Amino acid sequence: MAKFVIENSGPLHGEVEISGSKNAILPIMAAALLSEEPCEISDAPALRDVDVMCRLLRSIGSNVKEDYDNHKVTIHTGKITEFEAPYDLVTLMRASILVTGPLLARTGKARIALPGGCAIGDRPIDLHLKGFQALGAEIEKSHGYVEAKVDKLIGGKVYLDFPSVGATENIMTAAVLAEGHTIIENAAEEPEIVDLANFLNKMGAKIKGAGTDTIRIEGVSRLHGANHTVIPDRIETGTFMIAAAITRGSVLLKNVVPDHVKPVIAKLRECGAVVEDLDEGMLVRGDVNPLISTDIKTMPYPGFPTDMQPQFMAFLTTVQGCSIIVETIFENRYMHVGELNRMGADIKIEGRSAVIPGGKKLLGAQVISTDLRAGAAMVLAGLTGEGPTEVSEIYHIERGYEDFVKKFNRLGAKIYRVDE
Ligand code: UD1
């Protein structure tokens, strides 16, 4: 099993180019199933999750070309031959369930392994299913699978009890080919939803309101192929912003949309970091002011992203003063706390809140990457730790960060990938 060895690297300096967004490309790739014509997606990051989605689409009948030298993925689904997202792929990648909406819309049938829990929480799919039912689908669960069937999807009104990103995406991709109007209320407003809507509209869909809490979709009878460039990854952006701040360095981030990382910018500024929006990119400096504590509550977009909570927590252990984080999106997203405490942090959890005393000099230790973003947090902590840090189970990190080691190395970080 491979691991990362990280040494105290001093302040990071230089430029980093942010890759295309993982969470944007996965639903867009699934949505390509909606047309029998080819779709070309640019700025595709070379990631394990993207490859898993390619495998899933191939198993459904798509002809998929992965050209990571040019960051392009082409998907052509002349005919759908399978209607299933099998257990092995769904357990490997939860986002596999995003093929349900497109399969149901194009063929009237989808059979998906129920994803079950994961390291950050229970993560049910009841809202996805509620949406399909509102469009007329019948849902049956048996033997760990859920089967959705319908003769013809009919537009309907769906109120989401929580603005779930995945449920909004799955319902949108089902409703685009339904007969009549669909309204999704309390929809997720994340930039990835807007990117998906832009792609679907290029295919000929009629979607309005993406990026607000009410999405209106007028069904069309068929969609054609489209070319699309995915948005930059806002969580990778945030991770490198923290890398600059936690090492008291200065990093210029290129290919970023500052609007998408507004809450991270606001919180870093509250801590005393300098964030400047320049013509050539976004400059983040942790070397200007003394850095101090802040409080954070994770919220659906445009609130502070849960996917940045572990990385920001690692940073807060190093600033002056005590911070509080409240995690409201996932009930169990504190697996990294025990690992940070192994490095000398003294974080206490009480229900959904974490109390983070600052001013810690972290010490290198052997730690586990318990999930994708928790793994990134351990690496960030390792950059400032005294003595080497070994992060194991790094396949989580490699699921979601393209050229992780290379990009950090170019900024002067001492990170090495070791195959055991
Ligand atoms: C997506 C992101 C993930 C991010 C999350 C929240 C992708 C591939 N993944 O995941 O990185 O952390 O958004 O920003 O884009 N819920 C229900 N019932 C449902 C669906 C969700 O109760 O049917 C709950 C979940 O348990 C969770 C909350 O809603 O507590 C948010 O989940 P959701 O927005 O659906 O996240 P994902 O789409 O799975």
PDB file of N, CA and C and ligand atoms in Angstrom, residues 22-24 26-27 49 93-95 97-98 120-130 160 162-169 188 190 192 234-235 299-301 305-307 328-331 333 352 372-373 399, ligand 1:
ATOM      1  N   LYS A  22     -13.810  17.778  -9.867  1.00  0.00           N
ATOM      2  CA  LYS A  22     -14.275  16.384  -9.745  1.00  0.00           C
ATOM      3  C   LYS A  22     -15.795  16.330  -9.588  1.00  0.00           C
ATOM      4  N   ASN A  23     -16.315  17.141  -8.682  1.00  0.00           N
ATOM      5  CA  ASN A  23     -17.749  17.047  -8.390  1.00  0.00           C
ATOM      6  C   ASN A  23     -18.611  17.651  -9.489  1.00  0.00           C
ATOM      7  N   ALA A  24     -17.999  18.407 -10.401  1.00  0.00           N
ATOM      8  CA  ALA A  24     -18.757  18.890 -11.557  1.00  0.00           C
ATOM      9  C   ALA A  24     -18.737  17.855 -12.669  1.00  0.00           C
ATOM     10  N   LEU A  26     -18.380  14.562 -12.635  1.00  0.00           N
ATOM     11  CA  LEU A  26     -19.044  13.260 -12.451  1.00  0.00           C
ATOM     12  C   LEU A  26     -20.515  13.308 -12.878  1.00  0.00           C
ATOM     13  N   PRO A  27     -21.324  14.280 -12.393  1.00  0.00           N
ATOM     14  CA  PRO A  27     -22.716  14.324 -12.878  1.00  0.00           C
ATOM     15  C   PRO A  27     -22.812  14.667 -14.364  1.00  0.00           C
ATOM     16  N   ASP A  49     -11.743   8.698  -9.429  1.00  0.00           N
ATOM     17  CA  ASP A  49     -13.205   8.773  -9.509  1.00  0.00           C
ATOM     18  C   ASP A  49     -13.699   8.962 -10.946  1.00  0.00           C
ATOM     19  N   MET A  93     -17.279   4.177  -5.446  1.00  0.00           N
ATOM     20  CA  MET A  93     -17.560   5.608  -5.634  1.00  0.00           C
ATOM     21  C   MET A  93     -19.061   5.849  -5.532  1.00  0.00           C
ATOM     22  N   ARG A  94     -19.439   6.579  -4.474  1.00  0.00           N
ATOM     23  CA  ARG A  94     -20.850   6.874  -4.215  1.00  0.00           C
ATOM     24  C   ARG A  94     -21.539   7.592  -5.359  1.00  0.00           C
ATOM     25  N   ALA A  95     -20.770   8.460  -6.050  1.00  0.00           N
ATOM     26  CA  ALA A  95     -21.363   9.255  -7.134  1.00  0.00           C
ATOM     27  C   ALA A  95     -21.847   8.384  -8.298  1.00  0.00           C
ATOM     28  N   ILE A  97     -24.257   6.613  -8.208  1.00  0.00           N
ATOM     29  CA  ILE A  97     -25.729   6.679  -8.208  1.00  0.00           C
ATOM     30  C   ILE A  97     -26.253   7.793  -9.127  1.00  0.00           C
ATOM     31  N   LEU A  98     -25.361   8.653  -9.613  1.00  0.00           N
ATOM     32  CA  LEU A  98     -25.799   9.750 -10.490  1.00  0.00           C
ATOM     33  C   LEU A  98     -26.211   9.275 -11.884  1.00  0.00           C
ATOM     34  N   ILE A 120     -18.067   9.339   6.442  1.00  0.00           N
ATOM     35  CA  ILE A 120     -18.503  10.633   6.985  1.00  0.00           C
ATOM     36  C   ILE A 120     -19.969  10.643   7.404  1.00  0.00           C
ATOM     37  N   GLY A 121     -20.670   9.518   7.252  1.00  0.00           N
ATOM     38  CA  GLY A 121     -22.054   9.518   7.725  1.00  0.00           C
ATOM     39  C   GLY A 121     -22.895   8.472   7.032  1.00  0.00           C
ATOM     40  N   ASP A 122     -24.160   8.512   7.362  1.00  0.00           N
ATOM     41  CA  ASP A 122     -25.130   7.520   6.925  1.00  0.00           C
ATOM     42  C   ASP A 122     -25.460   7.676   5.424  1.00  0.00           C
ATOM     43  N   ARG A 123     -25.613   8.884   4.964  1.00  0.00           N
ATOM     44  CA  ARG A 123     -25.824   9.265   3.566  1.00  0.00           C
ATOM     45  C   ARG A 123     -26.927   8.482   2.839  1.00  0.00           C
ATOM     46  N   PRO A 124     -28.186   8.650   3.270  1.00  0.00           N
ATOM     47  CA  PRO A 124     -29.289   7.971   2.578  1.00  0.00           C
ATOM     48  C   PRO A 124     -29.548   8.572   1.188  1.00  0.00           C
ATOM     49  N   ILE A 125     -30.390   7.898   0.377  1.00  0.00           N
ATOM     50  CA  ILE A 125     -30.733   8.462  -0.946  1.00  0.00           C
ATOM     51  C   ILE A 125     -32.249   8.677  -1.060  1.00  0.00           C
ATOM     52  N   ASP A 126     -32.911   8.830   0.096  1.00  0.00           N
ATOM     53  CA  ASP A 126     -34.368   8.978   0.085  1.00  0.00           C
ATOM     54  C   ASP A 126     -34.839  10.167  -0.760  1.00  0.00           C
ATOM     55  N   LEU A 127     -34.066  11.263  -0.779  1.00  0.00           N
ATOM     56  CA  LEU A 127     -34.504  12.448  -1.524  1.00  0.00           C
ATOM     57  C   LEU A 127     -34.399  12.217  -3.033  1.00  0.00           C
ATOM     58  N   HIS A 128     -33.412  11.442  -3.457  1.00  0.00           N
ATOM     59  CA  HIS A 128     -33.297  11.087  -4.882  1.00  0.00           C
ATOM     60  C   HIS A 128     -34.571  10.313  -5.278  1.00  0.00           C
ATOM     61  N   LEU A 129     -34.921   9.333  -4.420  1.00  0.00           N
ATOM     62  CA  LEU A 129     -36.051   8.457  -4.753  1.00  0.00           C
ATOM     63  C   LEU A 129     -37.369   9.228  -4.715  1.00  0.00           C
ATOM     64  N   LYS A 130     -37.494  10.135  -3.735  1.00  0.00           N
ATOM     65  CA  LYS A 130     -38.697  10.963  -3.642  1.00  0.00           C
ATOM     66  C   LYS A 130     -38.877  11.764  -4.943  1.00  0.00           C
ATOM     67  N   LEU A 160     -37.399  19.432  -1.822  1.00  0.00           N
ATOM     68  CA  LEU A 160     -36.348  18.667  -1.136  1.00  0.00           C
ATOM     69  C   LEU A 160     -36.297  19.100   0.332  1.00  0.00           C
ATOM     70  N   PHE A 162     -33.973  18.718   2.284  1.00  0.00           N
ATOM     71  CA  PHE A 162     -32.629  19.287   2.475  1.00  0.00           C
ATOM     72  C   PHE A 162     -32.088  19.537   1.063  1.00  0.00           C
ATOM     73  N   PRO A 163     -31.352  20.649   0.843  1.00  0.00           N
ATOM     74  CA  PRO A 163     -30.868  20.916  -0.522  1.00  0.00           C
ATOM     75  C   PRO A 163     -29.706  19.995  -0.913  1.00  0.00           C
ATOM     76  N   SER A 164     -30.035  18.724  -1.109  1.00  0.00           N
ATOM     77  CA  SER A 164     -29.013  17.722  -1.437  1.00  0.00           C
ATOM     78  C   SER A 164     -28.461  17.954  -2.847  1.00  0.00           C
ATOM     79  N   VAL A 165     -27.146  17.953  -2.951  1.00  0.00           N
ATOM     80  CA  VAL A 165     -26.477  18.161  -4.241  1.00  0.00           C
ATOM     81  C   VAL A 165     -26.809  17.007  -5.185  1.00  0.00           C
ATOM     82  N   GLY A 166     -26.575  15.783  -4.723  1.00  0.00           N
ATOM     83  CA  GLY A 166     -26.784  14.608  -5.575  1.00  0.00           C
ATOM     84  C   GLY A 166     -28.247  14.458  -5.979  1.00  0.00           C
ATOM     85  N   ALA A 167     -29.170  14.685  -5.035  1.00  0.00           N
ATOM     86  CA  ALA A 167     -30.597  14.531  -5.359  1.00  0.00           C
ATOM     87  C   ALA A 167     -30.999  15.577  -6.399  1.00  0.00           C
ATOM     88  N   THR A 168     -30.536  16.819  -6.238  1.00  0.00           N
ATOM     89  CA  THR A 168     -30.862  17.868  -7.216  1.00  0.00           C
ATOM     90  C   THR A 168     -30.357  17.448  -8.603  1.00  0.00           C
ATOM     91  N   GLU A 169     -29.126  16.912  -8.654  1.00  0.00           N
ATOM     92  CA  GLU A 169     -28.546  16.515  -9.951  1.00  0.00           C
ATOM     93  C   GLU A 169     -29.322  15.358 -10.573  1.00  0.00           C
ATOM     94  N   ALA A 188     -30.391  22.366  -4.309  1.00  0.00           N
ATOM     95  CA  ALA A 188     -29.008  22.762  -3.998  1.00  0.00           C
ATOM     96  C   ALA A 188     -28.592  23.873  -4.967  1.00  0.00           C
ATOM     97  N   GLU A 190     -25.200  24.798  -5.438  1.00  0.00           N
ATOM     98  CA  GLU A 190     -23.746  24.699  -5.639  1.00  0.00           C
ATOM     99  C   GLU A 190     -23.349  25.022  -7.091  1.00  0.00           C
ATOM    100  N   GLU A 192     -21.563  23.403  -8.971  1.00  0.00           N
ATOM    101  CA  GLU A 192     -21.579  22.181  -9.778  1.00  0.00           C
ATOM    102  C   GLU A 192     -22.968  21.950 -10.384  1.00  0.00           C
ATOM    103  N   ARG A 234     -13.349  23.821  -6.865  1.00  0.00           N
ATOM    104  CA  ARG A 234     -13.304  24.828  -5.773  1.00  0.00           C
ATOM    105  C   ARG A 234     -12.744  24.227  -4.482  1.00  0.00           C
ATOM    106  N   ILE A 235     -12.802  22.908  -4.335  1.00  0.00           N
ATOM    107  CA  ILE A 235     -12.256  22.307  -3.105  1.00  0.00           C
ATOM    108  C   ILE A 235     -10.732  22.162  -3.227  1.00  0.00           C
ATOM    109  N   MET A 299     -22.318  24.806   5.904  1.00  0.00           N
ATOM    110  CA  MET A 299     -23.687  25.021   5.416  1.00  0.00           C
ATOM    111  C   MET A 299     -23.740  24.677   3.924  1.00  0.00           C
ATOM    112  N   PRO A 300     -24.938  24.425   3.408  1.00  0.00           N
ATOM    113  CA  PRO A 300     -25.038  24.284   1.944  1.00  0.00           C
ATOM    114  C   PRO A 300     -24.575  25.579   1.277  1.00  0.00           C
ATOM    115  N   TYR A 301     -24.127  25.503   0.031  1.00  0.00           N
ATOM    116  CA  TYR A 301     -23.658  26.669  -0.723  1.00  0.00           C
ATOM    117  C   TYR A 301     -24.743  27.747  -0.754  1.00  0.00           C
ATOM    118  N   PRO A 305     -18.214  25.324   2.859  1.00  0.00           N
ATOM    119  CA  PRO A 305     -18.352  23.929   2.401  1.00  0.00           C
ATOM    120  C   PRO A 305     -17.838  22.900   3.402  1.00  0.00           C
ATOM    121  N   THR A 306     -18.649  21.879   3.625  1.00  0.00           N
ATOM    122  CA  THR A 306     -18.217  20.775   4.494  1.00  0.00           C
ATOM    123  C   THR A 306     -16.926  20.137   3.962  1.00  0.00           C
ATOM    124  N   ASP A 307     -16.743  20.163   2.637  1.00  0.00           N
ATOM    125  CA  ASP A 307     -15.547  19.547   2.043  1.00  0.00           C
ATOM    126  C   ASP A 307     -14.264  20.324   2.346  1.00  0.00           C
ATOM    127  N   THR A 328     -22.669  20.878  10.105  1.00  0.00           N
ATOM    128  CA  THR A 328     -24.122  20.653  10.039  1.00  0.00           C
ATOM    129  C   THR A 328     -24.528  19.754   8.876  1.00  0.00           C
ATOM    130  N   ILE A 329     -23.598  19.423   7.976  1.00  0.00           N
ATOM    131  CA  ILE A 329     -24.008  18.663   6.777  1.00  0.00           C
ATOM    132  C   ILE A 329     -23.919  17.154   6.998  1.00  0.00           C
ATOM    133  N   PHE A 330     -22.796  16.697   7.531  1.00  0.00           N
ATOM    134  CA  PHE A 330     -22.625  15.257   7.769  1.00  0.00           C
ATOM    135  C   PHE A 330     -22.446  15.005   9.260  1.00  0.00           C
ATOM    136  N   GLU A 331     -23.137  13.986   9.781  1.00  0.00           N
ATOM    137  CA  GLU A 331     -23.170  13.789  11.231  1.00  0.00           C
ATOM    138  C   GLU A 331     -21.869  13.227  11.793  1.00  0.00           C
ATOM    139  N   ARG A 333     -18.517  13.749  10.435  1.00  0.00           N
ATOM    140  CA  ARG A 333     -17.353  14.160   9.653  1.00  0.00           C
ATOM    141  C   ARG A 333     -16.231  14.691  10.549  1.00  0.00           C
ATOM    142  N   ARG A 352     -22.043  17.967  17.386  1.00  0.00           N
ATOM    143  CA  ARG A 352     -21.637  18.403  16.048  1.00  0.00           C
ATOM    144  C   ARG A 352     -20.586  19.515  16.093  1.00  0.00           C
ATOM    145  N   LEU A 372     -11.291  11.397   1.717  1.00  0.00           N
ATOM    146  CA  LEU A 372     -10.573  12.265   0.778  1.00  0.00           C
ATOM    147  C   LEU A 372     -10.106  13.593   1.394  1.00  0.00           C
ATOM    148  N   ARG A 373     -11.031  14.343   1.973  1.00  0.00           N
ATOM    149  CA  ARG A 373     -10.655  15.670   2.476  1.00  0.00           C
ATOM    150  C   ARG A 373      -9.919  15.575   3.819  1.00  0.00           C
ATOM    151  N   ARG A 399      -8.210   9.800  -5.140  1.00  0.00           N
ATOM    152  CA  ARG A 399      -9.549   9.815  -5.757  1.00  0.00           C
ATOM    153  C   ARG A 399      -9.894  11.211  -6.248  1.00  0.00           C
TER     154      ARG A 399
HETATM  155  C1  UD1 B   1     -21.899  16.080  -2.667  1.00  0.00           C
HETATM  156  C2  UD1 B   1     -20.408  16.074  -2.930  1.00  0.00           C
HETATM  157  C3  UD1 B   1     -19.638  15.928  -1.615  1.00  0.00           C
HETATM  158  C4  UD1 B   1     -20.070  17.017  -0.629  1.00  0.00           C
HETATM  159  C5  UD1 B   1     -21.580  17.032  -0.483  1.00  0.00           C
HETATM  160  C6  UD1 B   1     -22.090  18.174   0.385  1.00  0.00           C
HETATM  161  C7  UD1 B   1     -20.262  15.069  -5.135  1.00  0.00           C
HETATM  162  C8  UD1 B   1     -19.845  13.910  -5.958  1.00  0.00           C
HETATM  163  N1  UD1 B   1     -20.091  14.955  -3.809  1.00  0.00           N
HETATM  164  O1  UD1 B   1     -22.229  14.809  -2.100  1.00  0.00           O
HETATM  165  O2  UD1 B   1     -18.244  16.055  -1.903  1.00  0.00           O
HETATM  166  O3  UD1 B   1     -19.492  16.749   0.632  1.00  0.00           O
HETATM  167  O4  UD1 B   1     -22.214  17.148  -1.766  1.00  0.00           O
HETATM  168  O5  UD1 B   1     -21.666  19.383  -0.109  1.00  0.00           O
HETATM  169  O6  UD1 B   1     -20.687  16.091  -5.649  1.00  0.00           O
HETATM  170  N2  UD1 B   1     -29.144  13.473   2.301  1.00  0.00           N
HETATM  171  C9  UD1 B   1     -30.292  12.848   2.705  1.00  0.00           C
HETATM  172  N3  UD1 B   1     -31.027  12.179   1.775  1.00  0.00           N
HETATM  173  C10 UD1 B   1     -30.667  12.134   0.463  1.00  0.00           C
HETATM  174  C11 UD1 B   1     -29.489  12.781   0.056  1.00  0.00           C
HETATM  175  C12 UD1 B   1     -28.740  13.446   1.002  1.00  0.00           C
HETATM  176  O7  UD1 B   1     -30.647  12.863   3.880  1.00  0.00           O
HETATM  177  O8  UD1 B   1     -31.378  11.517  -0.337  1.00  0.00           O
HETATM  178  C13 UD1 B   1     -28.311  14.177   3.302  1.00  0.00           C
HETATM  179  C14 UD1 B   1     -26.942  13.517   3.453  1.00  0.00           C
HETATM  180  O9  UD1 B   1     -27.002  12.432   4.339  1.00  0.00           O
HETATM  181  C15 UD1 B   1     -26.120  14.661   3.982  1.00  0.00           C
HETATM  182  C16 UD1 B   1     -26.725  15.870   3.283  1.00  0.00           C
HETATM  183  O10 UD1 B   1     -28.006  15.458   2.825  1.00  0.00           O
HETATM  184  O11 UD1 B   1     -26.283  14.781   5.361  1.00  0.00           O
HETATM  185  C17 UD1 B   1     -25.901  16.395   2.126  1.00  0.00           C
HETATM  186  O12 UD1 B   1     -25.731  15.385   1.163  1.00  0.00           O
HETATM  187  P1  UD1 B   1     -25.676  15.691  -0.400  1.00  0.00           P
HETATM  188  O13 UD1 B   1     -25.780  17.157  -0.643  1.00  0.00           O
HETATM  189  O14 UD1 B   1     -26.650  14.802  -1.078  1.00  0.00           O
HETATM  190  O15 UD1 B   1     -24.220  15.220  -0.757  1.00  0.00           O
HETATM  191  P2  UD1 B   1     -23.745  14.354  -1.984  1.00  0.00           P
HETATM  192  O16 UD1 B   1     -24.474  14.784  -3.210  1.00  0.00           O
HETATM  193  O17 UD1 B   1     -23.732  12.925  -1.641  1.00  0.00           O
END
